[in-house]
Amino acid sequence: MTVDIPGMLAAARAARRNREFDAAVTLFDRILEQQPGNMQARLERIGTLTQSGQADSALPLIAAVLAEHPNNHHAHLEAAWAKSARGRPAEALAHFDIALPKLREPHRILVPMANQARAAGQHARALDLARAATEHDPAAIPAWNALAAAAKAAGDADTEHQALRQVASLDATAAAPLVALAQAARARDDLVAAHDLLDQAEARDPAAPAISLLRGWLWFAERVTDQAADCFTEALQRDPGLANAASGLAQCHLRDGAPDAAAAVLDAAEARLGPRPDFIGPRAQLLRARGEVAAALALLREAALAQSPVQHGRWEAWARLALVLGDSAERAACLAAAPEASPAERHARLMFAARSAEAELDFAAADEAFAAALAIDAADSAALDGRARIAALNLDDVAARGFLAAQAQAEAALRRRQGRSLNPSQTDTGQIALEFRLDQPGAAALRDLLPLAPTARILPLIDRVRRLPDSTATALWLLLSLVQSGALARPRAQGSAVPARLLLVVPRGAPGEADAQAWQRANPGVDVVAMDREAGAAFIDARLGQAGRRAWARAWEGSVRADLLRLAWIATVGGWTVAPGARPAAPIATLAAGGADLVATPGLWGAPQPLLFGAAAGHPVARRAVDRLIEALARGDEEHPWLRSGPGFLARALAGALAEAPGLAEAIHLAPGHAVQAVVQHDWRPEWNQALF
C-alpha cells in the first residue's frame, strides 16, 4: 500500500496550526515510521513538542539531530526555540546566530533574537536586533515592543518611551503601551502625567484590569488610600488572579492601621492563587506592624536569597525594609546580595550603598556611591540631593549649589506640573545648604576641624558652639562628631529615665482618639494624651504664661505651633512625643536606652528628628529649646521651619546645652534610626499634616 507522505505532512502541519498537537505528533510519527530519515518530519515533530510545552522532551531529540548534522541551520533554529522555552537565552541566541545567515527571510527571527539577547543580559545586542526589526518593518508592533523591552532593560528611557508611543500610534485600540508609559511616568514620580496616560488608555479599553491596578498604585503613592483601595478592589473584580492588586489592597489596610483586614486579604488571595512573590512584601509589612521586626527582615532576606541569581524585585523589597529597620550587618548582607545584571540594578545597588553609608555617617563613602549612581542616571533627583547635602556639610558651597541646580533642572517639568518653585534653594536641602552658606562665622570655625578624626574634633567644636550659639553648622557637626565617636549612641539596656507619658499632637481632622487608643494598647502603663490646637493653647497658657501666649499667637505656621507645644510638654511635664501620624510598632519601653534622661534619633544632617523624642521634665535641653523658641518668635524670626523650630533648631539647643554642660552627654542617647523605627512606624498620612495644627 502506497503511503501519501506529502499528504500526511500537510495534515500534520495543519493539525499543528490548529494547536492539535497530539494529532500532529502522531502524524509525524507515522511519517517517520515510513521514512526514518525524513528530516522535515523529524524537525517539525521536535518543533511541535516545543510548541506544546514539552521542551524538555524536545531538547534531547534536537541534540541528537545536531550531533548527526551539526551544520543544519533548521536544526539550530529548532534548538533555539526549545532552549528559549526552557529559559536558556544565551544558548538559544547562539543557535539563532548560526541559523540567521542561512535563512531566506532572516528578519523573521530578529524579534525573538532581541528578546533572548535581552534575557541573557546582552542589552546592546538586544537594542541592535530590535532596531533592525523596526527598520525592516516600521509597522511591525512586535518589533517596537521588543525595542521598548530592550531599552527598558538597558536603562534607555528615551528609546523605551519612543517605542511605546510608536506602538500606541500603530494600534489605536491598544491600551497596553499607554499603561506602560504611565508606569514609566510613575517610576519617575510624574504622577500627573501617569494619570493622564491612564485616562487615554481607559478611553481605549474601559474595563482593562491593568488600568485599575496602576491607578491604585498612583493613588497609593499620593497617599489617597481610600481611592487606592477602591481601584485595587475593582482590579480584583475584573481579574481575581491579579496578585499585585491583592498586595496593594492589603497595603492600603496596613496604612489605615488595620492589620487584621490586611491579613484577611492576603489569606484569601493565597487560598485562591497560592503563594506568590507579590505577597511577600505585605506579609513582611504585616509582621512589622505587629512588632515582629526580626521576622519581617528574615522573611524578605530568605525570599531574596532563595533564588540564584537573586531577582531584583525580591532584593528591592528586602533593601527597602533593611534601610529602615536593618542594622549595619543586615544592610551589609543586603548590599552584598544586590544583583547587578542591568544598569537599573547597578543604580539601585549604588543608591542603597549611598543611603546605608549615610546611616553610618560615612559621608565619603555615601558621596562616592551617589556619584557612581549619577554616572548611570545623571538626572536622579535623590542622588543629586544626596550629593548636595554632603557637599553642604563639607562646606563646599559651590558644589552644593551645582548639585541643587542640576536637581532643579532634572525636576523642572515635574515641578511645573506640581506648582513648585524652580529655584534650586526652594527645597529642604536647598534651605539648609543656604543656611550653611550664610553662616560664614560657623564655616570659618569649622574648616580646619573637619579633616580631624571625630574624637579629635569634639573639644574644639564645644568651644566653637559656646562662641557661636546660633550657628547651625557648628551645632550639627558637634552632634555628628559625638555620634561618630560613640559618645551619644552607646549600647544600653531597655527602658529609660523618661516619664511614662506620651503626647500626640492632633491636627484638624486627624483621628486623634483612634490613634491615642492604638498607642495606649501598645504601651500599657503609659499615660497617652492627645491635644488638638485648642487644648494646646490652653496648655501653653497654663504652663508658660504670658510669654508663651505671645509666642503661640506669633507662631502663624501650624508646624511651629506643634513644635512649641511638644517642647513645652517635655520641658514642663516630661515624657515622649512622636511625629504626627506615627503608629506604634512595639512598646516604647523596649527601646534600648536604659538610664538616659533624653532620647532622640539623628537624621541625615545629624539633627534630632521628631519621629520619637523624649526627656525628663525640666531637662536642660528642652528648657533651653523652649526659651530660645519663645525668644525667636518674639523677635519675629522668619526661617524655614526645619531651622526655625524643627530639627535644625533642636540641634542648636542640644549642642548649646552640651557645650555649656558636657556632662549631660552621659545621660543622652541618640538611638540609631533602625532601633527607633522598630518602635515607631511612620507612614505620613495627609490628615496628620502638622501644618494643619
XYZ file of C-alpha atoms in Angstrom:
693
model
C 0.000 0.000 0.000
C 1.362 3.391 -1.023
C 1.591 5.977 1.806
C 0.915 9.605 0.821
C 3.864 11.206 2.652
C 3.249 14.752 1.310
C -0.403 14.493 2.268
C 0.395 13.275 5.773
C 2.988 16.025 6.152
C 0.415 18.630 5.117
C -2.132 17.138 7.539
C 0.392 17.183 10.387
C 1.197 20.806 9.703
C -2.486 21.694 9.599
C -3.043 19.960 12.953
C -0.114 21.899 14.409
C -1.522 25.191 13.120
C -4.835 24.322 14.790
C -2.955 23.549 18.021
C -3.968 19.884 17.801
C -0.513 18.906 18.962
C -1.122 15.267 19.865
C -2.620 14.602 16.427
C 0.288 16.362 14.746
C 2.871 14.305 16.649
C 1.023 11.099 15.763
C 1.095 12.006 12.065
C 4.792 12.902 12.202
C 5.455 9.537 13.887
C 3.642 7.717 11.072
C 5.750 9.539 8.501
C 8.953 8.627 10.360
C 7.875 5.000 10.523
C 7.868 5.001 6.754
C 10.814 7.343 6.246
C 13.070 7.412 9.353
C 15.444 9.783 7.619
C 12.799 12.393 6.741
C 14.496 15.461 8.223
C 11.481 17.734 7.728
C 9.211 15.424 9.724
C 11.878 14.888 12.355
C 12.469 18.611 12.927
C 8.822 19.586 12.765
C 7.941 16.878 15.291
C 10.542 18.417 17.644
C 9.104 21.858 16.997
C 5.611 20.591 17.806
C 6.812 19.229 21.144
C 8.376 22.606 21.979
C 5.248 24.480 20.930
C 3.050 22.209 23.064
C 5.072 22.913 26.205
C 7.189 19.759 26.041
C 10.561 21.437 25.519
C 12.178 19.010 27.976
C 11.287 16.177 25.614
C 12.365 18.179 22.568
C 15.854 19.046 23.827
C 17.471 15.546 23.732
C 15.896 14.918 20.320
C 17.317 18.096 18.809
C 20.674 17.386 20.427
C 20.722 14.043 18.627
C 19.928 15.701 15.294
C 22.713 18.251 15.773
C 25.156 15.501 16.677
C 24.437 13.929 13.279
C 24.089 17.185 11.332
C 25.988 19.972 13.149
C 25.625 22.408 10.243
C 21.901 22.052 9.676
C 20.573 25.557 10.206
C 16.973 24.352 10.523
C 18.063 22.124 13.398
C 19.805 25.058 15.045
C 16.601 27.054 14.706
C 14.574 24.336 16.452
C 17.259 24.134 19.153
C 16.930 27.886 19.627
C 13.154 27.621 20.101
C 13.476 24.754 22.562
C 16.153 26.458 24.632
C 14.174 29.703 24.598
C 11.231 27.801 26.026
C 13.419 26.350 28.784
C 14.788 29.754 29.855
C 18.292 29.304 28.440
C 18.569 32.568 26.484
C 22.342 32.670 25.902
C 22.317 29.166 24.417
C 19.220 29.946 22.353
C 20.881 33.068 20.982
C 23.962 31.078 19.925
C 21.765 28.735 17.862
C 19.885 31.686 16.335
C 23.235 33.203 15.332
C 24.206 30.059 13.429
C 20.841 29.845 11.654
C 20.436 33.561 10.862
C 22.780 33.964 7.827
C 21.392 30.856 6.126
C 17.707 31.795 6.320
C 15.888 33.107 3.246
C 13.966 35.562 5.453
C 16.276 36.298 8.401
C 14.168 39.247 9.530
C 11.563 36.810 10.853
C 13.739 35.869 13.822
C 15.070 39.339 14.701
C 12.384 39.932 17.345
C 12.846 36.592 19.160
C 16.611 37.096 18.945
C 16.256 40.544 20.516
C 14.138 39.103 23.313
C 16.654 36.330 24.003
C 19.567 38.791 23.972
C 17.715 40.929 26.498
C 17.000 37.903 28.693
C 20.693 36.967 28.501
C 21.720 40.424 29.699
C 23.200 41.392 26.321
C 21.450 44.739 26.289
C 23.382 46.446 23.490
C 22.839 43.424 21.217
C 19.149 43.349 22.100
C 18.792 47.014 21.151
C 20.609 46.477 17.830
C 18.463 43.486 16.899
C 15.204 45.194 17.856
C 16.162 48.336 15.926
C 16.952 46.187 12.881
C 13.500 44.620 13.161
C 11.774 48.028 13.272
C 13.831 49.264 10.333
C 12.854 46.228 8.262
C 9.151 46.724 9.002
C 8.287 50.058 10.664
C 4.673 48.897 11.062
C 5.518 45.723 12.989
C 4.168 46.123 16.513
C 6.127 43.118 17.943
C 9.348 44.772 16.780
C 8.540 48.021 18.592
C 7.515 46.084 21.698
C 10.849 44.256 21.583
C 12.660 47.591 21.249
C 10.742 49.015 24.226
C 11.610 45.973 26.358
C 15.278 46.041 25.314
C 15.553 49.760 26.025
C 13.940 49.344 29.431
C 16.422 46.601 30.342
C 19.297 48.783 29.139
C 18.094 51.792 31.133
C 17.466 53.806 27.931
C 14.247 55.534 28.981
C 14.033 57.799 25.909
C 14.169 54.910 23.461
C 11.724 52.887 25.556
C 9.170 55.691 25.611
C 9.554 56.409 21.892
C 8.966 52.743 21.108
C 5.871 52.586 23.309
C 4.463 55.724 21.691
C 5.020 54.127 18.295
C 3.068 51.041 19.382
C 0.265 53.266 20.649
C 0.130 55.117 17.332
C 0.179 51.918 15.249
C -2.729 50.367 17.132
C -5.340 52.917 18.140
C -7.203 50.286 20.167
C -4.257 49.108 22.281
C -4.240 50.286 25.883
C -1.135 48.325 26.919
C 1.511 50.744 25.549
C -0.193 53.684 27.237
C -0.314 51.743 30.505
C 3.412 51.018 30.114
C 4.085 54.719 29.527
C 2.034 55.515 32.619
C 4.116 53.011 34.577
C 7.282 54.767 33.381
C 5.845 58.135 34.437
C 5.061 56.669 37.842
C 8.651 55.402 38.133
C 9.956 58.944 37.675
C 7.370 60.308 40.164
C 5.437 62.186 37.477
C 2.041 61.173 38.801
C 0.157 63.860 36.860
C 1.432 62.507 33.536
C 0.735 58.941 34.684
C -2.920 59.760 35.439
C -3.277 61.468 32.052
C -1.866 58.458 30.208
C -4.196 56.132 32.107
C -7.132 58.338 31.090
C -6.090 57.841 27.460
C -5.698 54.096 27.990
C -9.115 53.887 29.646
C -10.705 55.558 26.628
C -9.362 52.659 24.550
C -10.213 49.854 26.973
C -12.524 50.948 29.818
C -12.525 47.535 31.509
C -8.792 46.756 31.466
C -7.756 45.410 34.887
C -4.227 46.753 34.408
C -5.573 50.314 34.333
C -7.396 49.918 37.647
C -4.317 48.259 39.127
C -1.888 51.014 38.154
C -4.394 53.714 39.093
C -4.491 52.141 42.534
C -0.721 52.396 42.880
C -0.816 56.042 41.760
C -3.383 56.919 44.426
C -1.377 54.918 46.929
C 1.734 56.963 46.080
C -0.320 60.134 46.559
C -1.488 58.880 49.970
C -5.134 58.845 48.854
C -5.663 55.472 50.434
C -9.455 55.223 50.039
C -9.320 55.714 46.278
C -6.337 53.373 46.019
C -8.277 50.649 47.831
C -11.283 51.175 45.520
C -9.054 50.793 42.451
C -7.389 47.643 43.772
C -10.806 46.182 44.600
C -12.044 46.992 41.078
C -8.947 45.387 39.552
C -9.575 42.197 41.553
C -13.220 42.144 40.472
C -12.094 42.353 36.852
C -9.310 39.803 37.283
C -9.218 37.807 40.548
C -5.819 36.469 39.518
C -4.074 39.835 39.952
C -1.823 39.100 42.902
C -0.373 42.628 42.764
C -3.850 44.086 43.286
C -4.360 41.928 46.387
C -0.957 43.078 47.610
C -1.942 46.710 47.078
C -5.269 46.292 48.881
C -3.506 44.677 51.839
C -1.046 47.567 51.963
C -3.942 50.044 51.997
C -5.328 48.300 55.079
C -1.888 48.387 56.708
C -1.597 52.109 56.019
C -5.002 52.605 57.594
C -3.821 50.803 60.715
C -5.942 47.710 60.095
C -3.525 44.746 60.135
C -6.293 42.193 60.639
C -8.040 43.363 57.460
C -4.717 43.189 55.603
C -4.163 39.636 56.850
C -7.655 38.646 55.677
C -6.974 39.975 52.153
C -3.661 38.111 51.949
C -5.134 34.899 53.340
C -7.960 34.974 50.795
C -5.593 35.728 47.914
C -3.218 32.922 48.889
C -6.110 30.481 49.218
C -7.161 31.454 45.687
C -3.778 31.821 43.978
C -1.306 30.005 46.193
C 1.913 31.589 47.500
C 3.068 34.427 45.238
C 6.113 36.714 45.353
C 3.721 39.695 45.401
C 2.553 38.665 48.870
C 5.997 38.550 50.468
C 6.310 42.333 50.849
C 2.932 42.918 52.512
C 3.460 39.843 54.713
C 6.686 41.444 55.927
C 4.903 44.754 56.499
C 2.236 42.904 58.461
C 4.906 41.367 60.674
C 6.452 44.791 61.169
C 3.092 46.322 62.083
C 2.775 43.635 64.755
C 6.226 44.443 66.144
C 7.963 41.374 64.696
C 10.857 43.234 63.097
C 13.341 40.343 63.032
C 10.766 38.051 61.423
C 9.902 40.682 58.799
C 13.527 41.107 57.791
C 14.125 37.357 57.803
C 11.144 36.773 55.503
C 12.403 39.263 52.911
C 16.019 38.131 53.244
C 15.169 34.464 52.754
C 12.892 35.248 49.805
C 15.638 37.249 48.102
C 18.365 34.690 48.678
C 16.197 31.696 47.785
C 16.898 32.162 44.082
C 20.210 32.292 42.263
C 20.828 34.691 40.726
C 18.956 36.998 43.095
C 15.923 38.585 41.435
C 15.903 42.362 41.569
C 12.272 42.681 42.694
C 12.778 40.454 45.710
C 16.081 42.116 46.580
C 14.482 45.552 46.307
C 11.748 44.600 48.796
C 14.424 43.434 51.245
C 16.504 46.555 50.620
C 13.604 48.919 51.346
C 12.989 47.391 54.756
C 16.684 46.901 55.528
C 17.293 50.626 55.100
C 14.570 51.380 57.639
C 14.917 48.543 60.139
C 18.226 46.841 59.418
C 21.353 47.257 61.493
C 24.806 47.512 59.938
C 25.132 43.745 59.487
C 21.708 43.441 57.824
C 22.449 46.255 55.399
C 25.881 44.824 54.586
C 24.339 41.435 53.784
C 21.714 43.091 51.607
C 24.328 45.103 49.746
C 26.460 42.015 49.147
C 23.495 40.187 47.605
C 22.408 43.016 45.286
C 22.016 41.943 41.632
C 23.911 43.963 39.031
C 22.822 42.457 35.720
C 21.475 45.715 34.253
C 22.199 49.434 34.575
C 18.960 49.849 36.542
C 20.019 47.153 39.000
C 23.502 48.641 39.383
C 21.920 52.034 40.003
C 19.612 50.606 42.673
C 22.555 48.911 44.376
C 24.568 52.147 44.411
C 21.675 54.145 45.859
C 21.276 51.537 48.591
C 25.007 51.723 49.289
C 24.848 55.511 49.493
C 21.909 55.578 51.886
C 23.397 52.833 54.015
C 26.677 54.757 54.261
C 24.783 57.893 55.265
C 23.061 55.927 58.005
C 26.546 55.079 59.281
C 27.553 58.768 58.915
C 30.240 57.694 56.456
C 29.828 60.685 54.186
C 32.828 59.959 51.956
C 31.504 56.506 51.062
C 27.996 57.882 50.587
C 29.203 60.613 48.256
C 31.216 58.131 46.207
C 28.161 55.885 45.790
C 25.875 58.813 44.898
C 28.408 59.929 42.282
C 28.549 56.439 40.774
C 24.732 56.321 40.662
C 24.696 59.646 38.805
C 27.152 58.221 36.276
C 24.343 55.798 35.354
C 21.447 58.255 35.667
C 22.609 61.864 35.642
C 19.077 63.132 36.339
C 18.461 61.096 39.506
C 16.960 63.648 41.868
C 17.636 61.661 45.037
C 21.312 61.199 44.169
C 21.697 64.898 43.311
C 20.019 65.791 46.597
C 22.385 63.458 48.459
C 25.473 64.976 46.866
C 24.190 68.487 47.608
C 23.583 67.560 51.229
C 27.066 66.092 51.683
C 28.715 68.996 49.862
C 26.936 71.465 52.158
C 28.036 69.530 55.237
C 31.596 69.586 53.916
C 31.338 73.372 53.413
C 31.689 73.054 49.625
C 29.103 75.674 48.736
C 29.997 75.780 45.031
C 29.444 72.038 44.646
C 26.239 72.114 46.704
C 24.773 74.857 44.518
C 25.775 72.953 41.398
C 24.021 69.786 42.505
C 20.911 71.717 43.564
C 20.803 73.496 40.201
C 21.124 70.161 38.392
C 18.324 68.761 40.547
C 16.072 71.728 39.738
C 16.755 71.235 36.028
C 16.087 67.493 36.214
C 12.799 68.117 38.031
C 11.752 71.185 36.015
C 8.804 69.617 34.189
C 7.606 67.824 37.314
C 7.904 70.957 39.482
C 5.916 72.996 36.952
C 3.125 70.424 36.938
C 3.099 70.366 40.746
C 3.223 74.159 41.032
C 6.579 74.078 42.848
C 9.319 76.670 42.575
C 12.152 76.126 40.100
C 14.516 77.982 42.430
C 17.238 75.461 43.411
C 17.177 76.642 47.017
C 13.437 76.049 47.466
C 13.761 72.531 48.834
C 14.568 71.315 52.332
C 18.140 70.566 51.289
C 18.373 73.876 49.452
C 17.258 75.832 52.504
C 19.675 74.051 54.824
C 22.513 74.454 52.325
C 21.645 78.167 52.168
C 21.914 78.332 55.960
C 25.416 76.844 55.726
C 26.299 79.364 53.011
C 25.123 82.318 55.070
C 26.764 81.058 58.261
C 30.197 82.464 57.436
C 31.455 82.555 61.054
C 30.419 78.941 61.553
C 32.021 77.832 58.288
C 35.246 79.620 59.186
C 35.263 77.942 62.603
C 34.742 74.505 61.076
C 37.038 74.498 58.091
C 40.180 73.435 59.951
C 38.350 70.889 62.123
C 36.575 68.719 59.576
C 39.722 66.857 58.409
C 40.301 65.679 62.008
C 39.068 62.377 63.419
C 35.665 62.625 65.178
C 37.089 62.309 68.693
C 39.704 64.980 67.945
C 37.010 67.398 66.767
C 34.827 67.281 69.883
C 36.622 69.622 72.298
C 37.349 72.298 69.667
C 33.731 72.066 68.490
C 32.431 72.534 72.039
C 34.451 75.736 72.179
C 33.077 76.882 68.782
C 29.490 76.181 69.836
C 29.968 78.219 73.020
C 31.230 81.144 70.947
C 28.666 80.724 68.146
C 25.431 79.513 69.797
C 23.307 80.479 66.765
C 25.427 78.577 64.238
C 23.524 75.590 62.872
C 26.617 74.283 61.085
C 28.777 74.073 64.206
C 25.892 72.561 66.193
C 25.317 69.832 63.610
C 28.987 68.962 63.395
C 29.296 68.714 67.175
C 26.397 66.247 67.262
C 27.720 64.322 64.261
C 31.160 64.063 65.859
C 29.700 62.881 69.154
C 27.639 60.185 67.406
C 30.533 59.143 65.148
C 32.738 58.750 68.215
C 30.057 56.737 70.035
C 29.598 59.295 72.810
C 25.823 59.619 72.283
C 24.980 56.167 70.958
C 26.367 53.665 73.410
C 24.560 50.305 73.755
C 22.180 50.421 76.697
C 19.679 48.207 78.459
C 15.975 48.527 77.706
C 13.987 51.358 79.242
C 14.897 54.934 80.115
C 14.509 57.616 82.754
C 11.915 59.413 80.605
C 8.498 59.555 82.356
C 5.836 57.142 81.118
C 3.786 59.810 79.361
C 3.148 60.331 75.651
C 1.833 63.418 73.858
C 0.073 63.161 70.492
C -0.255 66.494 68.691
C -3.501 66.241 66.687
C -4.039 68.456 63.582
C -7.546 69.461 62.498
C -9.455 66.490 61.096
C -6.991 63.836 62.233
C -8.363 60.749 64.062
C -6.729 61.644 67.356
C -8.879 59.447 69.566
C -8.345 56.317 67.459
C -4.589 56.831 67.336
C -4.427 57.571 71.049
C -6.192 54.278 71.725
C -3.720 52.435 69.473
C -0.770 53.956 71.348
C -2.386 53.112 74.669
C -2.926 49.480 73.668
C 0.694 49.192 72.561
C 2.037 50.890 75.683
C 0.163 49.710 78.778
C 1.097 51.793 81.782
C 1.903 54.874 79.674
C -0.346 57.920 80.069
C -1.286 58.860 76.487
C -2.551 62.418 75.985
C -3.887 63.776 72.675
C -4.029 67.557 72.223
C -5.623 69.482 69.398
C -4.957 73.169 68.774
C -7.391 74.401 71.421
C -6.043 72.056 74.084
C -2.507 73.016 73.088
C -3.251 76.723 73.507
C -4.674 76.089 76.980
C -1.608 74.031 77.950
C 0.788 76.750 76.751
C -1.183 79.385 78.651
C -1.155 77.335 81.853
C 2.494 76.322 81.718
C 4.290 79.213 80.015
C 2.144 82.207 80.934
C 2.161 85.499 79.056
C 5.416 84.823 77.159
C 4.020 81.503 75.977
C 0.708 83.066 74.890
C 2.524 85.682 72.830
C 4.762 83.081 71.229
C 1.735 80.930 70.386
C -0.021 83.880 68.774
C 3.063 84.725 66.697
C 3.608 81.123 65.557
C 1.417 81.512 62.483
C 2.621 78.223 60.953
C 0.906 75.119 62.278
C 4.170 73.185 62.288
C 5.830 75.810 64.510
C 2.895 75.759 66.954
C 3.139 71.966 67.082
C 6.888 72.157 67.773
C 6.325 74.716 70.525
C 3.710 72.515 72.186
C 5.899 69.398 72.060
C 8.898 71.203 73.526
C 6.785 72.861 76.228
C 5.284 69.495 77.152
C 8.693 67.882 77.523
C 10.203 70.844 79.354
C 7.403 71.204 81.917
C 5.781 67.769 82.226
C 8.341 65.387 80.776
C 7.619 62.366 78.617
C 7.595 61.279 74.989
C 6.354 62.806 71.749
C 6.144 61.223 68.311
C 5.856 62.562 64.794
C 2.291 63.410 63.705
C 0.600 60.304 62.353
C 3.209 57.873 63.674
C 1.873 54.477 64.708
C 3.147 52.154 67.424
C 5.120 49.116 66.285
C 6.330 47.982 69.725
C 6.239 49.343 73.288
C 8.473 52.385 73.737
C 9.894 50.687 76.826
C 11.562 48.104 74.574
C 13.869 50.751 73.093
C 17.411 50.178 74.298
C 18.006 53.491 76.078
C 18.362 52.448 79.725
C 19.306 55.227 82.081
C 19.022 58.027 79.520
C 17.020 61.084 80.513
C 16.891 62.389 76.931
C 16.307 60.097 73.944
C 16.110 61.036 70.273
C 17.299 59.811 66.889
C 19.501 61.750 64.459
C 18.526 62.342 60.850
C 20.619 62.734 57.717
C 22.093 66.042 58.886
C 22.754 64.762 62.402
C 19.875 66.764 63.904
C 17.352 65.152 66.297
C 14.234 64.082 64.399
C 10.613 64.374 65.588
C 9.932 60.668 64.977
C 10.487 59.923 68.663
C 11.733 62.404 71.236
C 11.610 62.096 74.993
C 13.128 63.724 78.047
C 12.668 64.068 81.766
C 10.725 67.100 82.992
C 12.853 70.223 83.157
C 15.670 68.711 81.121
C 18.187 71.476 80.286
C 17.941 70.765 76.552
C 14.150 71.006 76.483
C 14.153 74.057 78.743
C 16.748 75.765 76.580
C 14.798 74.921 73.423
C 11.541 76.381 74.767
C 13.230 79.567 75.935
C 15.057 80.060 72.629
C 11.934 79.389 70.574
C 9.912 81.904 72.590
C 12.671 84.486 72.068
C 12.846 83.778 68.325
C 9.077 84.123 67.939
C 9.158 87.362 69.919
C 11.787 88.711 67.500
C 9.683 87.638 64.546
C 12.404 85.433 63.050
C 11.493 84.145 59.584
C 13.241 80.914 58.655
C 12.484 77.569 57.098
C 10.551 75.529 59.723
C 13.385 72.972 59.882
C 15.651 75.759 61.115
C 13.057 77.847 62.922
C 11.587 75.270 65.293
C 12.320 71.831 63.844
C 15.377 69.536 63.796
C 17.892 72.268 62.963
C 16.651 74.433 65.811
C 16.678 71.452 68.175
C 20.239 70.657 67.102
C 21.328 74.147 68.182
C 19.558 73.729 71.525
C 21.078 70.301 72.156
C 24.581 71.306 71.088
C 24.386 74.529 73.103
C 23.336 72.680 76.247
C 26.153 70.150 75.779
C 28.680 72.920 75.224
C 27.634 74.559 78.499
C 27.485 71.275 80.422
C 29.357 68.443 78.630
C 28.455 66.059 81.426
C 24.880 65.967 80.091
C 26.130 63.612 77.392
C 26.352 60.792 79.941
C 22.556 60.577 80.102
C 21.687 61.443 76.474
C 21.045 58.700 73.955
C 20.734 59.353 70.209
C 19.420 55.983 69.120
C 20.102 54.712 65.587
C 17.211 55.117 63.201
C 16.590 51.390 62.764
C 16.132 50.952 66.531
C 13.583 53.771 66.747
C 11.741 52.586 63.619
C 11.281 49.231 65.328
C 9.237 51.040 67.985
C 7.597 53.817 65.960
C 6.281 53.269 62.451
C 5.882 56.474 60.472
C 3.994 56.424 57.182
C 2.977 60.012 56.523
C -0.777 60.478 56.285
C -2.304 63.655 54.796
C -4.763 64.058 57.670
C -1.825 64.169 60.076
C -0.087 67.064 58.348
C 1.057 69.201 61.271
C 0.771 72.301 59.078
C -2.965 71.941 59.854
C -2.391 72.185 63.613
